[in-house]
Tab-separated table of C-alpha atoms and ligand atoms in Angstrom:
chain	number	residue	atom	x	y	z
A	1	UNK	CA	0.000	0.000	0.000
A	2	UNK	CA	1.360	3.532	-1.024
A	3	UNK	CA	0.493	6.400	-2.621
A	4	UNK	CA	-2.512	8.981	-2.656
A	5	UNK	CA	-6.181	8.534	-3.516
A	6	UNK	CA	-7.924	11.516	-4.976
A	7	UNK	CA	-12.002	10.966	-4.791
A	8	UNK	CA	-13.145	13.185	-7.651
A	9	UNK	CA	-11.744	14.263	-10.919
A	10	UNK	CA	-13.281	17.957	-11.163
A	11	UNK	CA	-12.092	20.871	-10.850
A	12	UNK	CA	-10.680	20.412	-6.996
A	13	UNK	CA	-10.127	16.703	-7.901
A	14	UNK	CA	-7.862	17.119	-11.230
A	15	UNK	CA	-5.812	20.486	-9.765
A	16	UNK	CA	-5.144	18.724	-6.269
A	17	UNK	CA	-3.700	15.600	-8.408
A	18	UNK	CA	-1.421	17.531	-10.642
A	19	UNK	CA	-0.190	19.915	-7.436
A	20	UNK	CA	0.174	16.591	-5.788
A	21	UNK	CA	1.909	14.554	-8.443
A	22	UNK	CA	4.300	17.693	-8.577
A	23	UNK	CA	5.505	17.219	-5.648
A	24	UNK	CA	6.463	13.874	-5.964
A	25	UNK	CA	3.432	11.692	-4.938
A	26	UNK	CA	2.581	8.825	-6.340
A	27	UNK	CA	-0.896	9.492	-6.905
A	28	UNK	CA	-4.437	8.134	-8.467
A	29	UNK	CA	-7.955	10.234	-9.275
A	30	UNK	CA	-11.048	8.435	-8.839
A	31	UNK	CA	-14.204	9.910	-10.552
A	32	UNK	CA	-17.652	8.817	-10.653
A	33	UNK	CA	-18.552	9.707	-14.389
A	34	UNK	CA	-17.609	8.061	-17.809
A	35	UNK	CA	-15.064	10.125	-19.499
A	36	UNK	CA	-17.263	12.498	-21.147
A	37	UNK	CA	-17.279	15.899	-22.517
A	38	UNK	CA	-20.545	16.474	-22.606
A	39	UNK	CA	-21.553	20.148	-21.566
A	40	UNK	CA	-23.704	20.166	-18.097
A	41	UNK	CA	-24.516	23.927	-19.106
A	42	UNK	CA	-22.987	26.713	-16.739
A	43	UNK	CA	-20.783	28.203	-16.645
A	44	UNK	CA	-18.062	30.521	-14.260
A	45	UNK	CA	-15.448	32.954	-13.524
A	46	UNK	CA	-11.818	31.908	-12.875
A	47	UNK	CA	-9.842	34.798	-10.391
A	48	UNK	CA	-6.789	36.317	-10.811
A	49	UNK	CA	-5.723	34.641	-7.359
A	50	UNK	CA	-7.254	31.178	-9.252
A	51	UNK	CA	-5.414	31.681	-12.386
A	52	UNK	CA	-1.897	32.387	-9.939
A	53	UNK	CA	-2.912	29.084	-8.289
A	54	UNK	CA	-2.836	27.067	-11.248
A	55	UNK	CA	0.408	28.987	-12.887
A	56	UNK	CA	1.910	27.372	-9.732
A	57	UNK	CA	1.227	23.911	-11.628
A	58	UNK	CA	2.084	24.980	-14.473
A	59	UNK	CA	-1.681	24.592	-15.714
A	60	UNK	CA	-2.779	28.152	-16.327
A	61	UNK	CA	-1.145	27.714	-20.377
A	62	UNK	CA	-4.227	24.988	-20.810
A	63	UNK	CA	-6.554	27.002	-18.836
A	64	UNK	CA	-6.245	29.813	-20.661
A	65	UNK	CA	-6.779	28.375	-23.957
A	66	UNK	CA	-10.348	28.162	-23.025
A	67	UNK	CA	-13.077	30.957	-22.430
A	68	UNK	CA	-12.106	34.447	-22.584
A	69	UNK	CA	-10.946	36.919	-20.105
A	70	UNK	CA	-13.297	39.653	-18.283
A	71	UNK	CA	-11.729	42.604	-16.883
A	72	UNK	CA	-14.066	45.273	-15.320
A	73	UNK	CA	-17.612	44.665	-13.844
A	74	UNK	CA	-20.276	47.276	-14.573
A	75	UNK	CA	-23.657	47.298	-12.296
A	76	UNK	CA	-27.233	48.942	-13.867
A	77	UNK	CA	-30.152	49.423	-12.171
A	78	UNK	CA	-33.706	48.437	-13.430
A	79	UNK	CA	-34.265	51.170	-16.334
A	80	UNK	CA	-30.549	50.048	-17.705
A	81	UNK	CA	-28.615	53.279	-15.711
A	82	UNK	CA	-25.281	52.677	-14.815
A	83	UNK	CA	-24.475	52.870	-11.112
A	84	UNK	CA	-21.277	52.308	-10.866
A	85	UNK	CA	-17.899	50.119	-12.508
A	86	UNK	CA	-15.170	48.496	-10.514
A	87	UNK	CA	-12.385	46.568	-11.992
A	88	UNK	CA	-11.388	42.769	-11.695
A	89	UNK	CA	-8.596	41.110	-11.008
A	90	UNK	CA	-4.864	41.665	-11.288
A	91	UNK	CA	-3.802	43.781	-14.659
A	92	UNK	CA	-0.803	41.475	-15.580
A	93	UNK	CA	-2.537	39.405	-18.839
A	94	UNK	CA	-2.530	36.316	-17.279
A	95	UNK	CA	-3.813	37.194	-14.135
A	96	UNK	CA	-6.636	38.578	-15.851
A	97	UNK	CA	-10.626	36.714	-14.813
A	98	UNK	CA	-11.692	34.079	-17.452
A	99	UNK	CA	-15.407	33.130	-18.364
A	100	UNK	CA	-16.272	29.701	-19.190
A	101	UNK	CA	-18.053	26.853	-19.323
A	102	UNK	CA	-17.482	24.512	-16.209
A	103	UNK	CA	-17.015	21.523	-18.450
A	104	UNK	CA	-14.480	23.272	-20.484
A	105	UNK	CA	-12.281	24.104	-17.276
A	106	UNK	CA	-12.793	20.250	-16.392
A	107	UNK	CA	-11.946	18.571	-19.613
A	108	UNK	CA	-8.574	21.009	-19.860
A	109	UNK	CA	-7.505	19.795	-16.666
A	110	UNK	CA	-7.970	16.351	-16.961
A	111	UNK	CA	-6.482	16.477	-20.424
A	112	UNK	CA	-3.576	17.884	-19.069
A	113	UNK	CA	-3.522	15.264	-16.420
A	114	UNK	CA	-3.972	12.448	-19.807
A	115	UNK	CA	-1.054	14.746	-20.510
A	116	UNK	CA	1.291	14.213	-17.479
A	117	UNK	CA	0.353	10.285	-17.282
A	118	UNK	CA	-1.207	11.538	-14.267
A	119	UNK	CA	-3.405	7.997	-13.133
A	120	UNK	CA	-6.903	8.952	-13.767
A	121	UNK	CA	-9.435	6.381	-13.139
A	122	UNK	CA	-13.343	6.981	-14.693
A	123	UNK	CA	-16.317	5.070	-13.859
A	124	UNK	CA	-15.238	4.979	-10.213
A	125	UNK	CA	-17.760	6.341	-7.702
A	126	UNK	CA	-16.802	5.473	-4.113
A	127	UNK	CA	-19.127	4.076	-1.716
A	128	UNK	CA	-17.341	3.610	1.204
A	129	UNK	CA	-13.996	3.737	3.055
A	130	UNK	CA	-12.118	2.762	5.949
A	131	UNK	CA	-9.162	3.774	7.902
A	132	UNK	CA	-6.934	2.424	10.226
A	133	UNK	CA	-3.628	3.432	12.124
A	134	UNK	CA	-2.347	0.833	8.222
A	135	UNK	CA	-4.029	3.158	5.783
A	136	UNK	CA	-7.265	4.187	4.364
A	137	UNK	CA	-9.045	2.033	1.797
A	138	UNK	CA	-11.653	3.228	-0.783
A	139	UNK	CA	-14.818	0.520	-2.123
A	140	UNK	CA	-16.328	1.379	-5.310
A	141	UNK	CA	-19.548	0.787	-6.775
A	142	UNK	CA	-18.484	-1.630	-9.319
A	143	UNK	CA	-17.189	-3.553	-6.638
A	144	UNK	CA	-13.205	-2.338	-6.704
A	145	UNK	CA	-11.462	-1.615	-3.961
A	146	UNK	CA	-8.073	0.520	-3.475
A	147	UNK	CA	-5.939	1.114	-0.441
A	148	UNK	CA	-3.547	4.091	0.266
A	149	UNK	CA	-1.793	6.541	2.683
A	150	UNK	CA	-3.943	9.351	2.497
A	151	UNK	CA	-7.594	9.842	0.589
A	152	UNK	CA	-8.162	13.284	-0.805
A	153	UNK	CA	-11.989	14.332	-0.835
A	154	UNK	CA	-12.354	15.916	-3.685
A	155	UNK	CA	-16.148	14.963	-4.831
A	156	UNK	CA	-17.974	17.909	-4.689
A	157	UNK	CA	-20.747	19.219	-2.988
A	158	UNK	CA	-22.524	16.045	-2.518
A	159	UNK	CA	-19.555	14.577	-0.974
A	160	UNK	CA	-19.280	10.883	0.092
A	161	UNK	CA	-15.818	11.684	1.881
A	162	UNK	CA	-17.535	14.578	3.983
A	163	UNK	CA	-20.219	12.241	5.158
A	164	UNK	CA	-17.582	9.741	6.332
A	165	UNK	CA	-15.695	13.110	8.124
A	166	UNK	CA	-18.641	14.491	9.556
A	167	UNK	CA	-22.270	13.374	8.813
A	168	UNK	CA	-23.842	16.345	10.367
A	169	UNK	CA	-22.352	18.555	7.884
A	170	UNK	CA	-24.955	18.502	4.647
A	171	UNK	CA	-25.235	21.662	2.300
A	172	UNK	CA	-28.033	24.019	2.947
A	173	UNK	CA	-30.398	25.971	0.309
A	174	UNK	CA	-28.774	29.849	0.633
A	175	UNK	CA	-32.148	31.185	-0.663
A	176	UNK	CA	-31.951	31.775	-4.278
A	177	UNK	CA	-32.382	29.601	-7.597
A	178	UNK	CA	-30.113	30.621	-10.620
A	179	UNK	CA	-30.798	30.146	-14.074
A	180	UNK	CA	-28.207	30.304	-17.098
A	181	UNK	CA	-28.341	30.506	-20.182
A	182	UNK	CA	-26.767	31.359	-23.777
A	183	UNK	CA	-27.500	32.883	-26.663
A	184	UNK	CA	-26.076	33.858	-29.860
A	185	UNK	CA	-28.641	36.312	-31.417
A	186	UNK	CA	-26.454	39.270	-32.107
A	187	UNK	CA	-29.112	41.720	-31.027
A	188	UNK	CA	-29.057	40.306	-27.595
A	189	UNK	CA	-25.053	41.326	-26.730
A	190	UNK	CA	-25.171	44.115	-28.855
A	191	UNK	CA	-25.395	46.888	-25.886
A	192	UNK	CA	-22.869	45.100	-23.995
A	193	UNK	CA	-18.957	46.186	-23.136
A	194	UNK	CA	-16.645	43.714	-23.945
A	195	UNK	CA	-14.452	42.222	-20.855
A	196	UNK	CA	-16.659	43.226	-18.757
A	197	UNK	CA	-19.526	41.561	-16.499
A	198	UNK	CA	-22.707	43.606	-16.509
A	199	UNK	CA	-24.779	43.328	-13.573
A	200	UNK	CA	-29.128	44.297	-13.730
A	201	UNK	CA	-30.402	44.923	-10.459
A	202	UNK	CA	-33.524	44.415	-11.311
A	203	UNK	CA	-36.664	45.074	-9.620
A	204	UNK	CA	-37.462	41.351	-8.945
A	205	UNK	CA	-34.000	39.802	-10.708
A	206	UNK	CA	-29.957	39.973	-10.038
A	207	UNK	CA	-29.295	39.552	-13.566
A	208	UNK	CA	-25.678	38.915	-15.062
A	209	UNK	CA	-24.790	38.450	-18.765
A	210	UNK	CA	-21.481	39.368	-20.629
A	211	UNK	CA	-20.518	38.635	-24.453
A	212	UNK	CA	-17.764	36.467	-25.699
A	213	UNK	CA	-15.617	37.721	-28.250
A	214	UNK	CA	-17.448	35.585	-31.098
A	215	UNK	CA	-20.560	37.514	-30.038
A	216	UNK	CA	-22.329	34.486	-27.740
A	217	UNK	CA	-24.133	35.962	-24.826
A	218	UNK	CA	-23.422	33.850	-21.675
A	219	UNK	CA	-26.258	35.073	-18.687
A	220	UNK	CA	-27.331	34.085	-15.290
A	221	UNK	CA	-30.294	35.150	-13.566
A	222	UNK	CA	-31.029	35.208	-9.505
A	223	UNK	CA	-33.909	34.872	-7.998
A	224	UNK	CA	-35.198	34.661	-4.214
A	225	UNK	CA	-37.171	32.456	-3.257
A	226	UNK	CA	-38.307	28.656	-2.428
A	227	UNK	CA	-35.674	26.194	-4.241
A	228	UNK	CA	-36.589	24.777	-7.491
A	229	UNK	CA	-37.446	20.772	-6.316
A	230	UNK	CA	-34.964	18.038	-8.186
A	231	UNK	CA	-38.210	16.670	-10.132
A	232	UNK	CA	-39.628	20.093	-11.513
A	233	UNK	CA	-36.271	20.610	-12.129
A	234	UNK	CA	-35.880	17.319	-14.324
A	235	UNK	CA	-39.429	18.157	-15.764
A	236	UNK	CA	-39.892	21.220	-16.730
A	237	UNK	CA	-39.230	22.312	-20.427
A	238	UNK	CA	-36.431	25.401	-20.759
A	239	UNK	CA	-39.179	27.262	-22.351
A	240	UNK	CA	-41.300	27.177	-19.303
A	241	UNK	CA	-38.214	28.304	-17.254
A	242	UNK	CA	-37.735	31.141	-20.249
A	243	UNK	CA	-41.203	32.672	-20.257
A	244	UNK	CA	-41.246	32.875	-16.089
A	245	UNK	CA	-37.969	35.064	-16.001
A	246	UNK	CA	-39.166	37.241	-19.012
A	247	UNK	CA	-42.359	37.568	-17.203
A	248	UNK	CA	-40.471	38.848	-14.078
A	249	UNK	CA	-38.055	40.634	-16.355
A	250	UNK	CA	-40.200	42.411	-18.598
A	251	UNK	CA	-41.295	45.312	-16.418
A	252	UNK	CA	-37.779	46.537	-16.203
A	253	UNK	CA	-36.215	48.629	-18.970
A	254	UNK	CA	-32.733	46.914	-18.909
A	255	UNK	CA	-31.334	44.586	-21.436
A	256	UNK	CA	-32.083	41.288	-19.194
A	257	UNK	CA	-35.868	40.360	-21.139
A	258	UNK	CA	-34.494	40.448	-24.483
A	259	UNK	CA	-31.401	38.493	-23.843
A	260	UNK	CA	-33.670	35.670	-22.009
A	261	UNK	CA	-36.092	35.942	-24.674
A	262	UNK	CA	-33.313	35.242	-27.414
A	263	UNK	CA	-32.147	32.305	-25.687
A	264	UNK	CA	-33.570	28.701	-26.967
A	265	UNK	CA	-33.179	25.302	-25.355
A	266	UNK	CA	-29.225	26.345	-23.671
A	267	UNK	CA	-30.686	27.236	-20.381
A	268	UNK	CA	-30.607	25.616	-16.720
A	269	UNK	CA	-31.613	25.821	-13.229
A	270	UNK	CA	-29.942	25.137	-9.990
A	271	UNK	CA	-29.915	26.594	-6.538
A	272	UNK	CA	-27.535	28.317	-4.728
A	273	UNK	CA	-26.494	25.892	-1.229
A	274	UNK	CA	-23.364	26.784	1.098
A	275	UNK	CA	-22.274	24.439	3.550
A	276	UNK	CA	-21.700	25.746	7.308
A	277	UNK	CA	-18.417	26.740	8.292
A	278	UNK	CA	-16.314	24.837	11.377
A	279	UNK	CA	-17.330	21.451	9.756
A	280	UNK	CA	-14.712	18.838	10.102
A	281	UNK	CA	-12.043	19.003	7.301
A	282	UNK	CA	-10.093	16.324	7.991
A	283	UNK	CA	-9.176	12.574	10.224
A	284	UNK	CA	-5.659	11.403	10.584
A	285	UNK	CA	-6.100	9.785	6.746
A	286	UNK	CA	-8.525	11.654	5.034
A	287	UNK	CA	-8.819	15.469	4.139
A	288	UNK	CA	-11.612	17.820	1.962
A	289	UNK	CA	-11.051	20.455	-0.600
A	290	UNK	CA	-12.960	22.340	-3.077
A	291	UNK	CA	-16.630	22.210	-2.210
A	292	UNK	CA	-16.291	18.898	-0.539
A	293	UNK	CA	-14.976	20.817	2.264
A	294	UNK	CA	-16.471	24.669	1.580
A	295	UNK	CA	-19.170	24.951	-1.010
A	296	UNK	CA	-20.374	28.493	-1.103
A	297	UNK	CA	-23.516	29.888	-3.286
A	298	UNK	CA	-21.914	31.377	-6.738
A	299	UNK	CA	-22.069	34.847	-5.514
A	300	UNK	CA	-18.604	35.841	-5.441
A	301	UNK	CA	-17.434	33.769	-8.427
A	302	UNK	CA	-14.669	32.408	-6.137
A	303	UNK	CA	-15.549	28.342	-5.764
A	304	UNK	CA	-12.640	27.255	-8.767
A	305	UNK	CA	-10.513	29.764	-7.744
A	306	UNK	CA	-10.315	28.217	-4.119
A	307	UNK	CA	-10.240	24.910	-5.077
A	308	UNK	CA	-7.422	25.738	-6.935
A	309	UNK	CA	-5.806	27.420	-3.917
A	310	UNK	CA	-6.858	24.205	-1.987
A	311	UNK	CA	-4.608	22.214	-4.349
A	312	UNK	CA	-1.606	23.883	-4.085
A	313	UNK	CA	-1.767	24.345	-0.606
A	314	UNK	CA	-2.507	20.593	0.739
A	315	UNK	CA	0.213	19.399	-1.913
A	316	UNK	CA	2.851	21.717	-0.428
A	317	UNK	CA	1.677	21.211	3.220
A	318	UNK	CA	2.167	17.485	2.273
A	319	UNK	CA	5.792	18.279	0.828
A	320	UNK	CA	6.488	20.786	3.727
A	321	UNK	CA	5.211	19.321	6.986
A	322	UNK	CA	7.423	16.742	9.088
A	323	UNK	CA	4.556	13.986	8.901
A	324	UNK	CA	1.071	13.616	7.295
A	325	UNK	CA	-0.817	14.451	10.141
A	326	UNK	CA	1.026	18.077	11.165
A	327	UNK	CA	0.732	18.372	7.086
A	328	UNK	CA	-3.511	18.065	7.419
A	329	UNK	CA	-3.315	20.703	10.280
A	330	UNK	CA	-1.204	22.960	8.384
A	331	UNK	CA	-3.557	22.708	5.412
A	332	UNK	CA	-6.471	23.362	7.398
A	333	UNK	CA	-5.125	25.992	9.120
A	334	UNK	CA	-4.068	28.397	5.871
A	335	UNK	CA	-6.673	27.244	4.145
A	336	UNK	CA	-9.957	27.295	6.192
A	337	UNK	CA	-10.137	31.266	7.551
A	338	UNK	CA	-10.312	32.554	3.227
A	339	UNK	CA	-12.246	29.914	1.926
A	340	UNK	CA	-14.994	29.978	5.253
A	341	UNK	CA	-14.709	33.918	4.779
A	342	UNK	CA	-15.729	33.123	0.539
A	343	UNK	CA	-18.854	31.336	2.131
A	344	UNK	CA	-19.736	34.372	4.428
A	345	UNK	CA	-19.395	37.008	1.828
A	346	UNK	CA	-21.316	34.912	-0.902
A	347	UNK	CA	-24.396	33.789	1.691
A	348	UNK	CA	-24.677	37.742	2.217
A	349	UNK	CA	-24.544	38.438	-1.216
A	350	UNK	CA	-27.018	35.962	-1.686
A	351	UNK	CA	-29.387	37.146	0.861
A	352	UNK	CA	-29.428	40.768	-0.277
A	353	UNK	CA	-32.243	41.337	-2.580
A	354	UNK	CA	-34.649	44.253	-4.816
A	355	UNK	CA	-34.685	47.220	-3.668
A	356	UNK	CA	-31.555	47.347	-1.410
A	357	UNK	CA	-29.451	44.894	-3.533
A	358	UNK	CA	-25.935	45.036	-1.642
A	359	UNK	CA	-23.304	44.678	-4.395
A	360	UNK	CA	-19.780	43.000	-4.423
A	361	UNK	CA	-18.740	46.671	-4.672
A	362	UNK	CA	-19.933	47.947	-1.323
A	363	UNK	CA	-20.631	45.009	0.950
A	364	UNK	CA	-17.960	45.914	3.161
A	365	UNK	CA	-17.966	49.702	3.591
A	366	UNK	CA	-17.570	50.647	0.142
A	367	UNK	CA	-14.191	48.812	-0.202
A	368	UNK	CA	-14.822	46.072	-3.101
A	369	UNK	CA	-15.041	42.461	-1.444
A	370	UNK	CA	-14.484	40.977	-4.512
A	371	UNK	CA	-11.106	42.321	-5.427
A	372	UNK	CA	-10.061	41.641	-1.520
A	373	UNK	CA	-10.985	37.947	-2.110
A	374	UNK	CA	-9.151	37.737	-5.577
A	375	UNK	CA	-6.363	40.117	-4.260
A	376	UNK	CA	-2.784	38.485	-4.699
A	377	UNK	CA	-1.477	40.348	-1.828
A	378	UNK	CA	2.097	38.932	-0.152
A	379	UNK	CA	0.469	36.562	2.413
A	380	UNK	CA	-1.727	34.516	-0.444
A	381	UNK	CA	1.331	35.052	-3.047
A	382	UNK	CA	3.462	33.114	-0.384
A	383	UNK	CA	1.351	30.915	0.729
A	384	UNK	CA	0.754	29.951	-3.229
A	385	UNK	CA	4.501	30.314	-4.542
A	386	UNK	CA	5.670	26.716	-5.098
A	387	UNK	CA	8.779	27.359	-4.372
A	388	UNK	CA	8.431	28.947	-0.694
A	389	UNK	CA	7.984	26.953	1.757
A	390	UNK	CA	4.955	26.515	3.274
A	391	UNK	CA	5.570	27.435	7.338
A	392	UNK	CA	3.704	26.138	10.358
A	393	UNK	CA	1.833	29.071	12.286
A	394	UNK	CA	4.567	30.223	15.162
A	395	UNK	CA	3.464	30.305	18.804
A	396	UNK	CA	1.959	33.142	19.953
A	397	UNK	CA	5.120	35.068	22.009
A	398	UNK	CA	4.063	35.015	25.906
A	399	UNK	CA	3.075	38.968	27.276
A	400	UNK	CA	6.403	40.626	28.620
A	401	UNK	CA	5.550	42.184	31.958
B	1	LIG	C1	-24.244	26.876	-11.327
B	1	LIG	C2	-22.923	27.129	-10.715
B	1	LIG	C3	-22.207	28.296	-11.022
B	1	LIG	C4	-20.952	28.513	-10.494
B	1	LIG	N1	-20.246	29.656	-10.816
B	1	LIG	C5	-18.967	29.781	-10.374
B	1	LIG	C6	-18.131	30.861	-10.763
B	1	LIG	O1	-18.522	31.760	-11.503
B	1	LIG	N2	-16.838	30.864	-10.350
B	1	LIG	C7	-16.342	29.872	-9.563
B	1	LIG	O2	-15.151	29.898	-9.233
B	1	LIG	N3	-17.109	28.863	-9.143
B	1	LIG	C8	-18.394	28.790	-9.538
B	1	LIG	N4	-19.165	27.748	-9.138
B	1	LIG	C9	-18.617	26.809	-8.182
B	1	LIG	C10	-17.677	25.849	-8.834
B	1	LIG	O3	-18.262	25.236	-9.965
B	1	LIG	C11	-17.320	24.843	-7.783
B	1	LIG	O4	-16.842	25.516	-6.637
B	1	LIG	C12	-16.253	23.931	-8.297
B	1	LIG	O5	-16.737	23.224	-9.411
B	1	LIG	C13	-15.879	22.962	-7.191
B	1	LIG	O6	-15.133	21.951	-7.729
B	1	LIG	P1	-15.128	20.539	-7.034
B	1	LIG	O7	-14.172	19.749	-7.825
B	1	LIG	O8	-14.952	20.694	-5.567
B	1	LIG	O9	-16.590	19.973	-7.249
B	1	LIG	P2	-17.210	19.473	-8.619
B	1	LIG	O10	-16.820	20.363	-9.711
B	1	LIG	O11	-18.665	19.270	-8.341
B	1	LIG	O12	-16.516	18.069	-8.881
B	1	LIG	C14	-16.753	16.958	-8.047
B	1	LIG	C15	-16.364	15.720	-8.826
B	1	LIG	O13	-16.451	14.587	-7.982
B	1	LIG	C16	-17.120	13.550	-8.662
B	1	LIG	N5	-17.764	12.715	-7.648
B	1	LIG	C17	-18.836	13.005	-6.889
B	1	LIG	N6	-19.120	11.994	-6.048
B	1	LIG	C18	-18.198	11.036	-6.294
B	1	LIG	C19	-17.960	9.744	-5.750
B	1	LIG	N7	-18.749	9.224	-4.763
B	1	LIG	N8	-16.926	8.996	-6.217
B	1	LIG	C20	-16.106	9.503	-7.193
B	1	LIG	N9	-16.296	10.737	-7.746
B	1	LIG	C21	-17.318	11.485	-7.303
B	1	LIG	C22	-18.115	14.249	-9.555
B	1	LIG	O14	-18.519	13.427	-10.651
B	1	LIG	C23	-17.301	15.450	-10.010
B	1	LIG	O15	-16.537	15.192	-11.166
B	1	LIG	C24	-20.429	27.548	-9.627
B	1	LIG	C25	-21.157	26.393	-9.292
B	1	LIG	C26	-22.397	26.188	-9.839
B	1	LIG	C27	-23.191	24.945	-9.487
């Protein structure tokens, strides 16, 4: 028995392998699904402090050949009036945000992994595990079985890992269902800046759209409110979905109706769910990341961007620390006050609603959250550099009298 089992080959799943096969582990990724490419339909921001998290290994280059990048975010309010612009992210190129569709950030990563002979397993959905002071040992559904050192948690929202952790800890609804959508009529991103994310805060609706430089539309719309069920999600038609937000669109003079209306069949549903911080991250054998260990609602366009973080940090604690254990503590101990402050600042977001919508831009005292979470300032550029070190927390120095 050696080596390092990685449950889940997303986003946090694929990253934490190649940051941990970097550093010299012998390591295999586990994932549930088929290989597939299909498209599951939305899609996200990557972060400038993302983007410096997967520079680190050395899989920004594939990244980036995907999506396009979005510099500035502009909010409107109901009749289309600009209220104000703030700017995102770093200004060095490839620091810049990115927009695009989840499944094209996951199939770039685990090509790259293909790429690297990283071991990548498909078909593989864990059921169970076990672990003793020998090792920790992962059962399948097809009836496989595979033994290790340490077992990564890296399956998502609806994690198996996290139950075994801590079966208290289950994701909660945060209050509003999103819809997204595409569309390439022309007419529909013809008002809209380039780069930039343009925010409606509509009278009913937090609407976000922004156009891709071959002139697709790529929206999202917010809306509190019950959750949508699993089966009326599963049931209902997109139309059905597309003529409800128009309705509650339509009174406002922005943009929002028109794009929505434009859009055919390429539009889903989900709802926003965060999970509560000071849930158990980790045993003696098995650890969390990504939003296996702190899944926030969308609001602050942050979850990739700290799973990325997550990877390089556990794979460096794991290079760093004397032993595996101190090398869990460490992780959890740079890694849990940012990513438990993401959920925070997104479940506000999220719970701010028409007519006092509070915006990334002036949640915190007019100061913009946003760019504080994506901000590579010396602490998180440390913390990410490969090459430093990463140091235990020092004891605090006792009071001189
Ligand atoms: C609609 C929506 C919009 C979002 N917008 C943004 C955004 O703009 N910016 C941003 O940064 N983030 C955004 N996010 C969040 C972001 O997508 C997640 O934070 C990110 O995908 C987390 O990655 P993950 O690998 O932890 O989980 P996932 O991406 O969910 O991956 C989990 C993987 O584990 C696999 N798996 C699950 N169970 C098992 C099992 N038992 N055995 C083996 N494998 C298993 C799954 O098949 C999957 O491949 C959004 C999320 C949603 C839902």
């Amino acid at each position: 028995m050696s080596g390092i089992l990685v449950i889940g080959g997303g986003v946090a799943g694929s990253a934490t392998g190649l940051a941990l096969q970097k550093a010299g582990f012998e390591v295999t990724v586990h994932e549930a699904h088929p290989r597939t490419g299909a498209d599951i339909g939305a899609f996200l921001t990557l972060a400038s402090n993302g983007m410096q998290a997967l520079a680190q290994i050395g899989a920004a280059g594939p990244v980036a050949g995907h999506g396009f990048p979005v510099t500035g975010m502009r909010f409107v309010d109901e009749s289309g009036a600009r209220l104000e612009s703030v700017p995102l992210g770093e200004d060095e190129p490839s620091l810049h945000y990115r927009c695009m569709r989840r499944a094209e950030l996951g199939a770039a990563l685990q090509e790259e992994a293909h790429r690297r002979g990283l071991a990548l397993r498909y078909s593989a959905r864990l059921v169970a595990l076990e672990e003793d002071d020998k090792g920790v040992t992962a059962r399948f559904a097809d009836g496989s079985s595979a033994t290790g050192e340490l077992l990564v948690g890296a399956d998502g929202l609806r994690s198996a890992v996290r139950v075994h952790l801590d079966p208290a800890a289950l994701p909660v609804y945060a209050g509003q269902s999103i819809f997204y959508g595409y569309t390439r009529d022309p007419a529909a991103g013809a008002g809209l800046e380039p780069d930039t994310l343009t925010m409606v805060r509509g009278s009913r609706v937090l609407f976000g759209c922004l156009v891709s430089p071959v002139g697709e539309t790529f929206w999202f719309a917010r809306l509190r409110g019950p959750a949508v069920g699993a089966e009326e999600a599963a049931v209902t038609p997109p139309g059905t979905w597309r003529d409800r937000l128009v309705a509650l669109l339509r009174p406002d003079r922005s943009p929002a109706a028109d794009i929505v209306r434009a859009t055919e069949d390429k539009l889903m549903v989900t709802n926003a769910v965060r999970l509560t911080p000071g849930i158990r991250w980790h045993s003696r054998r098995v650890v969390l990341v990504g939003d296996a260990a702190h899944a926030a609602p969308p609001a602050t366009g942050q979850g990739a961007s700290m799973a990325f973080e997550d990877a390089v940090v556990l794979a460096k604690a794991l290079r760093d620390a004397p032993h595996r254990e101190a090398a869990l503590e460490l992780y959890a101990h740079h890694r849990r006050p940012r990513a438990e402050r993401n959920i925070a600042v997104s479940a506000l977001l999220t719970a701010s609603g028409p007519p006092d919508w509070i915006s990334i831009a002036n949640a915190r005292g007019g100061r913009s959250t946003l760019r504080r979470l994506s901000h590579l300032d010396e602490g998180l550029l440390r913390q990410l550099d490969w090459a430093t070190p990463l140091t235990a927390p020092t004891a605090p120095t006792a009071p001189t009298a």
